[in-house]
Amino acid sequence: MRNLLPLFLLFVLSVGPAAAAYVEVTLLGTGTPRPDPQRFGAATVVEAGGRYFLFDAGRGVTVRLRQAGVPLERVRRVFLTHLHSDHITGLADLWLTGWIWGRPGPLELYGPAGVGELARHLEAAHGADIGYRTGYTGLDGAAASMGATELEGEGVVYDEDGVRIVAFTVDHGPVKPAYGYRLEFRDRVVVISGDTTYSSNLVEHARGADLLVHEIAAADADLLARNPRLGRVMAYHTDPQQMRRVLADARPRATVLNHVLELGLGARRALDALLEDHPDTLHLGQDLLRVGVGETIRVIPPPRGPSAPHP
Ligand SMILES: [Zn+2]
Ligand SMILES: [Zn+2]
């Protein structure tokens, strides 16, 4: 009987219930155009079904991927929410360094009209380097290119091996179209807002999601009164009052705030009050914060601060 135990265990392991669907989300950059060592440019990576999906590629994304322990050569797809600079200035570094690190093919971009032109211009700008490295070091020139899929309207933009990604439009004022993304892996749903003010379309796509990664912007009223330009900026972002509506209307299981814009001394108080009103389900994002999305949702802060190198 004792000899049959390993066989029995093998049987249990092979016919046991399928592993519960699990998705891991890492905030790589939670900042804005402000050069902030604690908050790099907008970027979020989702690991689902053994693959990595990157949403936006702001300043420092390549460094943060390395700190998060994500192999650069395995980042093959980038979904851009819109073409504001703080969401794309890390792209050239990611594209070229990933290539040097052995990415086996082109970096595939998805995003609004203009993504193709962005890719072609970056390729032209870095043509000399690509020439040096393919000619002398023998790197694969084909993998030094970028594919570009320009989204038309809304709908499924990726559907492979059980991972489905849906693009939907959000409301980022004059930046049209600006997209949010909904990633589905089996019964798990993660929604990335991109930059937006309150968007009923986002609420529709985020309703009941496991995790919503949503932008936030808070500003002092007197500051806005004195500075009309800041007022225009705030008008296409989501303030704490609007965030309350998003949470009440969409009711995701958990939400993390990214793209954290704080203008004035009262902004932090407004954010703190928002967080205090949703103590178990709402979290202030920080760079390298991870969220494990499974039967339970685990929010894992960066162990030694966002600037510390990953062990
Ligand atoms: Zn923007
Ligand atoms: Zn932005």
mmCIF file of C-alpha atoms and ligand atoms in Angstrom:
data_model
loop_
_atom_site.group_PDB
_atom_site.id
_atom_site.type_symbol
_atom_site.label_atom_id
_atom_site.label_comp_id
_atom_site.label_asym_id
_atom_site.label_seq_id
_atom_site.Cartn_x
_atom_site.Cartn_y
_atom_site.Cartn_z
ATOM 1 C CA MET A 1 0.000 0.000 0.000
ATOM 2 C CA ARG A 2 2.839 2.283 0.904
ATOM 3 C CA ASN A 3 4.220 1.920 -2.616
ATOM 4 C CA LEU A 4 0.979 3.160 -4.106
ATOM 5 C CA LEU A 5 1.038 6.452 -2.204
ATOM 6 C CA PRO A 6 3.122 8.377 -4.765
ATOM 7 C CA LEU A 7 0.815 7.134 -7.521
ATOM 8 C CA PHE A 8 -2.211 8.224 -5.542
ATOM 9 C CA LEU A 9 -0.723 11.677 -4.961
ATOM 10 C CA LEU A 10 0.061 12.013 -8.663
ATOM 11 C CA PHE A 11 -3.556 11.148 -9.440
ATOM 12 C CA VAL A 12 -4.877 13.739 -6.992
ATOM 13 C CA LEU A 13 -2.569 16.412 -8.392
ATOM 14 C CA SER A 14 -3.435 15.720 -12.014
ATOM 15 C CA VAL A 15 -7.230 15.462 -11.702
ATOM 16 C CA GLY A 16 -7.693 17.947 -8.865
ATOM 17 C CA PRO A 17 -9.680 21.134 -9.442
ATOM 18 C CA ALA A 18 -8.197 23.474 -12.048
ATOM 19 C CA ALA A 19 -5.981 26.112 -10.484
ATOM 20 C CA ALA A 20 -8.086 29.138 -9.596
ATOM 21 C CA ALA A 21 -7.714 31.981 -12.084
ATOM 22 C CA TYR A 22 -5.124 34.395 -10.794
ATOM 23 C CA VAL A 23 -3.872 37.655 -12.222
ATOM 24 C CA GLU A 24 -1.085 39.793 -10.787
ATOM 25 C CA VAL A 25 -1.001 43.532 -11.317
ATOM 26 C CA THR A 26 2.084 45.647 -10.579
ATOM 27 C CA LEU A 27 1.973 49.424 -10.604
ATOM 28 C CA LEU A 28 5.258 50.443 -12.213
ATOM 29 C CA GLY A 29 4.670 54.172 -12.390
ATOM 30 C CA THR A 30 1.956 56.058 -10.528
ATOM 31 C CA GLY A 31 2.972 59.616 -11.364
ATOM 32 C CA THR A 32 2.250 62.454 -13.735
ATOM 33 C CA PRO A 33 4.512 64.680 -15.874
ATOM 34 C CA ARG A 34 6.106 65.923 -12.620
ATOM 35 C CA PRO A 35 9.644 64.438 -12.366
ATOM 36 C CA ASP A 36 9.218 62.614 -9.061
ATOM 37 C CA PRO A 37 11.660 59.940 -7.871
ATOM 38 C CA GLN A 38 8.880 58.241 -5.912
ATOM 39 C CA ARG A 39 6.337 58.254 -8.734
ATOM 40 C CA PHE A 40 7.602 57.382 -12.188
ATOM 41 C CA GLY A 41 5.553 57.898 -15.357
ATOM 42 C CA ALA A 42 2.320 56.013 -15.982
ATOM 43 C CA ALA A 43 2.800 52.276 -16.489
ATOM 44 C CA THR A 44 1.103 49.147 -15.161
ATOM 45 C CA VAL A 45 1.999 45.541 -15.933
ATOM 46 C CA VAL A 46 -0.467 42.665 -15.691
ATOM 47 C CA GLU A 47 0.659 39.052 -15.591
ATOM 48 C CA ALA A 48 -2.058 36.698 -16.786
ATOM 49 C CA GLY A 49 -1.841 33.189 -18.181
ATOM 50 C CA GLY A 50 1.964 33.265 -18.033
ATOM 51 C CA ARG A 51 2.276 36.416 -20.149
ATOM 52 C CA TYR A 52 2.919 40.060 -19.417
ATOM 53 C CA PHE A 53 0.714 42.867 -20.674
ATOM 54 C CA LEU A 54 1.941 46.414 -20.241
ATOM 55 C CA PHE A 55 -0.403 49.381 -20.107
ATOM 56 C CA ASP A 56 1.343 52.668 -20.925
ATOM 57 C CA ALA A 57 5.094 53.217 -20.902
ATOM 58 C CA GLY A 58 5.868 56.411 -19.019
ATOM 59 C CA ARG A 59 9.187 57.666 -17.681
ATOM 60 C CA GLY A 60 11.328 54.970 -16.063
ATOM 61 C CA VAL A 61 9.200 51.982 -17.058
ATOM 62 C CA THR A 62 12.222 49.833 -17.949
ATOM 63 C CA VAL A 63 13.873 50.413 -14.571
ATOM 64 C CA ARG A 64 10.652 49.628 -12.726
ATOM 65 C CA LEU A 65 10.109 46.414 -14.746
ATOM 66 C CA ARG A 66 13.578 45.305 -13.718
ATOM 67 C CA GLN A 67 12.857 46.185 -10.066
ATOM 68 C CA ALA A 68 9.615 44.220 -10.296
ATOM 69 C CA GLY A 69 11.515 41.191 -11.538
ATOM 70 C CA VAL A 70 9.833 41.139 -14.946
ATOM 71 C CA PRO A 71 12.191 39.818 -17.675
ATOM 72 C CA LEU A 72 12.423 42.645 -20.223
ATOM 73 C CA GLU A 73 12.516 40.278 -23.180
ATOM 74 C CA ARG A 74 9.125 38.889 -22.173
ATOM 75 C CA VAL A 75 7.357 42.232 -22.479
ATOM 76 C CA ARG A 76 6.003 41.886 -26.017
ATOM 77 C CA ARG A 77 2.848 44.011 -25.965
ATOM 78 C CA VAL A 78 2.136 47.573 -24.862
ATOM 79 C CA PHE A 79 -1.379 48.977 -24.744
ATOM 80 C CA LEU A 80 -1.281 52.774 -24.825
ATOM 81 C CA THR A 81 -4.219 54.647 -23.350
ATOM 82 C CA HIS A 82 -3.448 57.890 -25.186
ATOM 83 C CA LEU A 83 -0.505 59.822 -26.544
ATOM 84 C CA HIS A 84 0.167 62.363 -23.785
ATOM 85 C CA SER A 85 3.934 62.392 -23.220
ATOM 86 C CA ASP A 86 3.806 61.143 -19.618
ATOM 87 C CA HIS A 87 2.410 57.845 -20.924
ATOM 88 C CA ILE A 88 4.936 57.224 -23.686
ATOM 89 C CA THR A 89 8.304 58.793 -22.862
ATOM 90 C CA GLY A 90 9.609 55.443 -21.544
ATOM 91 C CA LEU A 91 8.714 53.637 -24.735
ATOM 92 C CA ALA A 92 12.003 54.000 -26.638
ATOM 93 C CA ASP A 93 13.999 52.679 -23.671
ATOM 94 C CA LEU A 94 11.693 49.695 -23.223
ATOM 95 C CA TRP A 95 11.661 48.909 -26.944
ATOM 96 C CA LEU A 96 15.438 49.096 -27.460
ATOM 97 C CA THR A 97 16.611 47.685 -24.124
ATOM 98 C CA GLY A 98 14.109 44.817 -24.421
ATOM 99 C CA TRP A 99 15.593 44.111 -27.854
ATOM 100 C CA ILE A 100 19.169 44.130 -26.482
ATOM 101 C CA TRP A 101 17.965 41.809 -23.706
ATOM 102 C CA GLY A 102 16.775 39.289 -26.293
ATOM 103 C CA ARG A 103 13.122 39.975 -27.045
ATOM 104 C CA PRO A 104 12.436 37.446 -29.829
ATOM 105 C CA GLY A 105 10.321 39.717 -32.032
ATOM 106 C CA PRO A 106 9.065 43.260 -32.527
ATOM 107 C CA LEU A 107 7.453 45.196 -29.676
ATOM 108 C CA GLU A 108 3.745 45.319 -30.467
ATOM 109 C CA LEU A 109 1.942 48.587 -29.731
ATOM 110 C CA TYR A 110 -1.802 49.044 -29.510
ATOM 111 C CA GLY A 111 -3.433 52.422 -29.105
ATOM 112 C CA PRO A 112 -5.265 55.338 -30.688
ATOM 113 C CA ALA A 113 -4.611 56.734 -34.159
ATOM 114 C CA GLY A 114 -1.090 58.111 -34.225
ATOM 115 C CA VAL A 115 0.529 55.031 -32.690
ATOM 116 C CA GLY A 116 1.804 53.931 -36.108
ATOM 117 C CA GLU A 117 3.420 57.305 -36.735
ATOM 118 C CA LEU A 118 4.946 57.258 -33.243
ATOM 119 C CA ALA A 119 6.506 53.850 -33.939
ATOM 120 C CA ARG A 120 7.878 54.844 -37.367
ATOM 121 C CA HIS A 121 9.390 58.073 -36.032
ATOM 122 C CA LEU A 122 11.028 56.309 -33.079
ATOM 123 C CA GLU A 123 12.492 53.731 -35.452
ATOM 124 C CA ALA A 124 13.871 56.524 -37.608
ATOM 125 C CA ALA A 125 15.250 58.425 -34.611
ATOM 126 C CA HIS A 126 17.100 55.355 -33.356
ATOM 127 C CA GLY A 127 18.149 54.045 -36.741
ATOM 128 C CA ALA A 128 21.863 54.649 -36.149
ATOM 129 C CA ASP A 129 21.884 52.585 -32.951
ATOM 130 C CA ILE A 130 19.936 49.757 -34.582
ATOM 131 C CA GLY A 131 22.478 49.793 -37.393
ATOM 132 C CA TYR A 132 25.440 49.581 -35.012
ATOM 133 C CA ARG A 133 23.984 46.744 -32.982
ATOM 134 C CA THR A 134 22.756 44.603 -35.864
ATOM 135 C CA GLY A 135 25.904 45.118 -37.924
ATOM 136 C CA TYR A 136 28.562 44.631 -35.258
ATOM 137 C CA THR A 137 26.999 42.726 -32.355
ATOM 138 C CA GLY A 138 24.776 40.636 -34.599
ATOM 139 C CA LEU A 139 21.478 41.357 -32.845
ATOM 140 C CA ASP A 140 18.377 40.388 -34.805
ATOM 141 C CA GLY A 141 17.318 43.497 -36.750
ATOM 142 C CA ALA A 142 13.785 42.157 -37.255
ATOM 143 C CA ALA A 143 13.199 42.267 -33.495
ATOM 144 C CA ALA A 144 14.295 45.903 -33.423
ATOM 145 C CA SER A 145 11.071 47.043 -35.055
ATOM 146 C CA MET A 146 7.726 47.998 -33.572
ATOM 147 C CA GLY A 147 4.355 46.717 -34.691
ATOM 148 C CA ALA A 148 1.490 49.178 -34.391
ATOM 149 C CA THR A 149 -2.211 48.426 -34.193
ATOM 150 C CA GLU A 150 -4.323 51.576 -34.317
ATOM 151 C CA LEU A 151 -7.651 51.063 -32.600
ATOM 152 C CA GLU A 152 -10.830 52.056 -34.369
ATOM 153 C CA GLY A 153 -13.682 52.571 -31.962
ATOM 154 C CA GLU A 154 -14.124 50.142 -29.108
ATOM 155 C CA GLY A 155 -13.882 46.379 -28.795
ATOM 156 C CA VAL A 156 -11.636 43.365 -28.388
ATOM 157 C CA VAL A 157 -8.019 44.179 -29.271
ATOM 158 C CA TYR A 158 -6.361 40.986 -28.041
ATOM 159 C CA ASP A 159 -7.736 37.477 -27.587
ATOM 160 C CA GLU A 160 -5.274 34.621 -27.148
ATOM 161 C CA ASP A 161 -4.933 31.650 -24.809
ATOM 162 C CA GLY A 162 -7.728 32.733 -22.524
ATOM 163 C CA VAL A 163 -6.659 36.368 -22.137
ATOM 164 C CA ARG A 164 -9.012 38.913 -23.667
ATOM 165 C CA ILE A 165 -8.374 42.650 -23.712
ATOM 166 C CA VAL A 166 -11.134 45.102 -24.565
ATOM 167 C CA ALA A 167 -10.500 48.762 -25.361
ATOM 168 C CA PHE A 168 -13.157 51.310 -24.441
ATOM 169 C CA THR A 169 -13.202 55.070 -24.674
ATOM 170 C CA VAL A 170 -12.949 57.355 -21.664
ATOM 171 C CA ASP A 171 -13.338 61.127 -21.260
ATOM 172 C CA HIS A 172 -9.986 62.908 -21.302
ATOM 173 C CA GLY A 173 -11.313 66.212 -22.639
ATOM 174 C CA PRO A 174 -9.725 67.217 -25.914
ATOM 175 C CA VAL A 175 -7.586 64.068 -26.102
ATOM 176 C CA LYS A 176 -9.787 61.990 -28.389
ATOM 177 C CA PRO A 177 -9.875 59.109 -28.433
ATOM 178 C CA ALA A 178 -8.441 58.226 -25.048
ATOM 179 C CA TYR A 179 -8.820 54.598 -24.059
ATOM 180 C CA GLY A 180 -9.233 52.496 -20.972
ATOM 181 C CA TYR A 181 -8.663 48.746 -21.093
ATOM 182 C CA ARG A 182 -10.435 45.771 -19.578
ATOM 183 C CA LEU A 183 -8.364 42.587 -19.255
ATOM 184 C CA GLU A 184 -10.283 39.356 -18.735
ATOM 185 C CA PHE A 185 -8.615 36.073 -17.791
ATOM 186 C CA ARG A 186 -11.156 33.337 -17.129
ATOM 187 C CA ASP A 187 -13.393 34.888 -14.507
ATOM 188 C CA ARG A 188 -10.941 37.579 -13.418
ATOM 189 C CA VAL A 189 -11.350 41.164 -14.622
ATOM 190 C CA VAL A 190 -8.867 44.022 -14.287
ATOM 191 C CA VAL A 191 -9.729 47.487 -15.612
ATOM 192 C CA ILE A 192 -7.226 50.264 -16.325
ATOM 193 C CA SER A 193 -8.774 53.724 -16.565
ATOM 194 C CA GLY A 194 -6.027 55.625 -18.336
ATOM 195 C CA ASP A 195 -6.486 59.385 -17.958
ATOM 196 C CA THR A 196 -10.100 60.404 -17.632
ATOM 197 C CA THR A 197 -12.561 62.541 -15.770
ATOM 198 C CA TYR A 198 -15.726 60.774 -14.530
ATOM 199 C CA SER A 199 -16.691 58.513 -17.422
ATOM 200 C CA SER A 200 -20.001 56.616 -17.499
ATOM 201 C CA ASN A 201 -18.504 54.399 -20.198
ATOM 202 C CA LEU A 202 -15.692 53.454 -17.845
ATOM 203 C CA VAL A 203 -18.260 52.694 -15.140
ATOM 204 C CA GLU A 204 -20.055 50.328 -17.559
ATOM 205 C CA HIS A 205 -16.846 48.479 -18.363
ATOM 206 C CA ALA A 206 -15.639 48.392 -14.760
ATOM 207 C CA ARG A 207 -18.905 47.296 -13.152
ATOM 208 C CA GLY A 208 -18.153 44.469 -10.724
ATOM 209 C CA ALA A 209 -14.511 44.151 -11.859
ATOM 210 C CA ASP A 210 -12.102 42.432 -9.509
ATOM 211 C CA LEU A 211 -9.665 45.322 -9.676
ATOM 212 C CA LEU A 212 -9.952 48.862 -10.996
ATOM 213 C CA VAL A 213 -6.761 50.859 -11.495
ATOM 214 C CA HIS A 214 -8.016 54.435 -11.689
ATOM 215 C CA GLU A 215 -6.404 57.835 -11.924
ATOM 216 C CA ILE A 216 -6.931 60.549 -9.291
ATOM 217 C CA ALA A 217 -6.303 64.287 -9.120
ATOM 218 C CA ALA A 218 -6.904 66.600 -6.169
ATOM 219 C CA ALA A 219 -6.437 70.352 -6.051
ATOM 220 C CA ASP A 220 -7.135 73.236 -3.678
ATOM 221 C CA ALA A 221 -10.045 75.388 -4.812
ATOM 222 C CA ASP A 222 -8.187 78.671 -4.239
ATOM 223 C CA LEU A 223 -5.262 77.429 -6.301
ATOM 224 C CA LEU A 224 -7.583 76.654 -9.190
ATOM 225 C CA ALA A 225 -9.247 80.044 -8.867
ATOM 226 C CA ARG A 226 -5.867 81.749 -9.232
ATOM 227 C CA ASN A 227 -4.622 79.573 -12.080
ATOM 228 C CA PRO A 228 -7.020 78.895 -14.962
ATOM 229 C CA ARG A 229 -4.538 76.583 -16.668
ATOM 230 C CA LEU A 230 -4.612 74.238 -13.668
ATOM 231 C CA GLY A 231 -8.395 74.400 -13.828
ATOM 232 C CA ARG A 232 -8.285 73.141 -17.406
ATOM 233 C CA VAL A 233 -5.970 70.317 -16.342
ATOM 234 C CA MET A 234 -8.264 69.300 -13.488
ATOM 235 C CA ALA A 235 -11.287 69.342 -15.802
ATOM 236 C CA TYR A 236 -10.075 66.263 -17.675
ATOM 237 C CA HIS A 237 -8.993 64.314 -14.601
ATOM 238 C CA THR A 238 -10.989 62.676 -11.788
ATOM 239 C CA ASP A 239 -11.231 64.543 -8.485
ATOM 240 C CA PRO A 240 -12.042 62.816 -5.163
ATOM 241 C CA GLN A 241 -15.736 63.706 -5.372
ATOM 242 C CA GLN A 242 -16.002 62.173 -8.834
ATOM 243 C CA MET A 243 -14.043 59.137 -7.620
ATOM 244 C CA ARG A 244 -16.704 58.550 -4.985
ATOM 245 C CA ARG A 245 -19.265 58.360 -7.798
ATOM 246 C CA VAL A 246 -17.097 55.967 -9.824
ATOM 247 C CA LEU A 247 -16.801 53.643 -6.813
ATOM 248 C CA ALA A 248 -20.499 53.833 -5.978
ATOM 249 C CA ASP A 249 -21.561 53.231 -9.574
ATOM 250 C CA ALA A 250 -19.029 50.574 -10.665
ATOM 251 C CA ARG A 251 -18.568 48.754 -7.342
ATOM 252 C CA PRO A 252 -15.320 46.949 -8.150
ATOM 253 C CA ARG A 253 -14.029 44.471 -5.562
ATOM 254 C CA ALA A 254 -10.906 46.609 -5.116
ATOM 255 C CA THR A 255 -9.516 49.850 -6.517
ATOM 256 C CA VAL A 256 -6.030 51.310 -6.564
ATOM 257 C CA LEU A 257 -5.435 54.934 -7.436
ATOM 258 C CA ASN A 258 -2.622 55.841 -9.806
ATOM 259 C CA HIS A 259 -1.545 58.888 -11.843
ATOM 260 C CA VAL A 260 -1.664 60.692 -8.504
ATOM 261 C CA LEU A 261 -1.846 64.439 -9.014
ATOM 262 C CA GLU A 262 -1.822 66.591 -5.876
ATOM 263 C CA LEU A 263 -2.051 70.366 -6.258
ATOM 264 C CA GLY A 264 -1.890 72.419 -3.055
ATOM 265 C CA LEU A 265 -1.739 71.645 0.645
ATOM 266 C CA GLY A 266 -5.378 70.568 0.921
ATOM 267 C CA ALA A 267 -5.077 67.958 -1.813
ATOM 268 C CA ARG A 268 -3.631 65.307 0.499
ATOM 269 C CA ARG A 269 -6.434 65.908 3.013
ATOM 270 C CA ALA A 270 -9.005 65.353 0.270
ATOM 271 C CA LEU A 271 -7.283 62.129 -0.765
ATOM 272 C CA ASP A 272 -7.040 60.930 2.841
ATOM 273 C CA ALA A 273 -10.749 61.555 3.380
ATOM 274 C CA LEU A 274 -11.571 59.596 0.223
ATOM 275 C CA LEU A 275 -9.419 56.678 1.378
ATOM 276 C CA GLU A 276 -10.883 56.749 4.890
ATOM 277 C CA ASP A 277 -14.376 56.458 3.450
ATOM 278 C CA HIS A 278 -13.418 53.198 1.656
ATOM 279 C CA PRO A 279 -11.065 51.566 4.159
ATOM 280 C CA ASP A 280 -11.095 47.994 2.835
ATOM 281 C CA THR A 281 -11.477 48.417 -0.903
ATOM 282 C CA LEU A 282 -9.624 51.564 -1.932
ATOM 283 C CA HIS A 283 -5.833 51.890 -1.906
ATOM 284 C CA LEU A 284 -3.475 54.701 -2.796
ATOM 285 C CA GLY A 285 -1.113 53.365 -5.421
ATOM 286 C CA GLN A 286 2.645 53.582 -5.162
ATOM 287 C CA ASP A 287 5.334 52.455 -7.556
ATOM 288 C CA LEU A 288 5.977 48.698 -7.332
ATOM 289 C CA LEU A 289 2.818 48.014 -5.344
ATOM 290 C CA ARG A 290 1.446 44.628 -6.398
ATOM 291 C CA VAL A 291 -2.084 43.338 -6.314
ATOM 292 C CA GLY A 292 -2.746 39.602 -6.461
ATOM 293 C CA VAL A 293 -6.212 39.089 -7.898
ATOM 294 C CA GLY A 294 -7.643 35.654 -7.168
ATOM 295 C CA GLU A 295 -10.317 34.273 -4.861
ATOM 296 C CA THR A 296 -8.991 36.859 -2.471
ATOM 297 C CA ILE A 297 -7.346 40.136 -3.354
ATOM 298 C CA ARG A 298 -3.943 40.713 -1.838
ATOM 299 C CA VAL A 299 -2.423 44.196 -1.883
ATOM 300 C CA ILE A 300 1.323 43.885 -1.425
ATOM 301 C CA PRO A 301 3.244 47.123 -0.790
ATOM 302 C CA PRO A 302 6.782 47.468 -2.136
ATOM 303 C CA PRO A 303 8.919 45.816 0.557
ATOM 304 C CA ARG A 304 11.603 48.474 0.898
ATOM 305 C CA GLY A 305 10.250 51.585 -0.745
ATOM 306 C CA PRO A 306 9.831 52.266 -4.427
ATOM 307 C CA SER A 307 13.398 53.340 -5.093
ATOM 308 C CA ALA A 308 14.995 50.279 -3.540
ATOM 309 C CA PRO A 309 16.385 47.713 -5.942
ATOM 310 C CA HIS A 310 14.409 44.514 -6.112
ATOM 311 C CA PRO A 311 16.254 41.652 -4.354
HETATM 312 ZN ZN ZN B 1 -3.306 62.483 -20.303
HETATM 313 ZN ZN ZN B 2 -1.215 61.445 -17.898
#
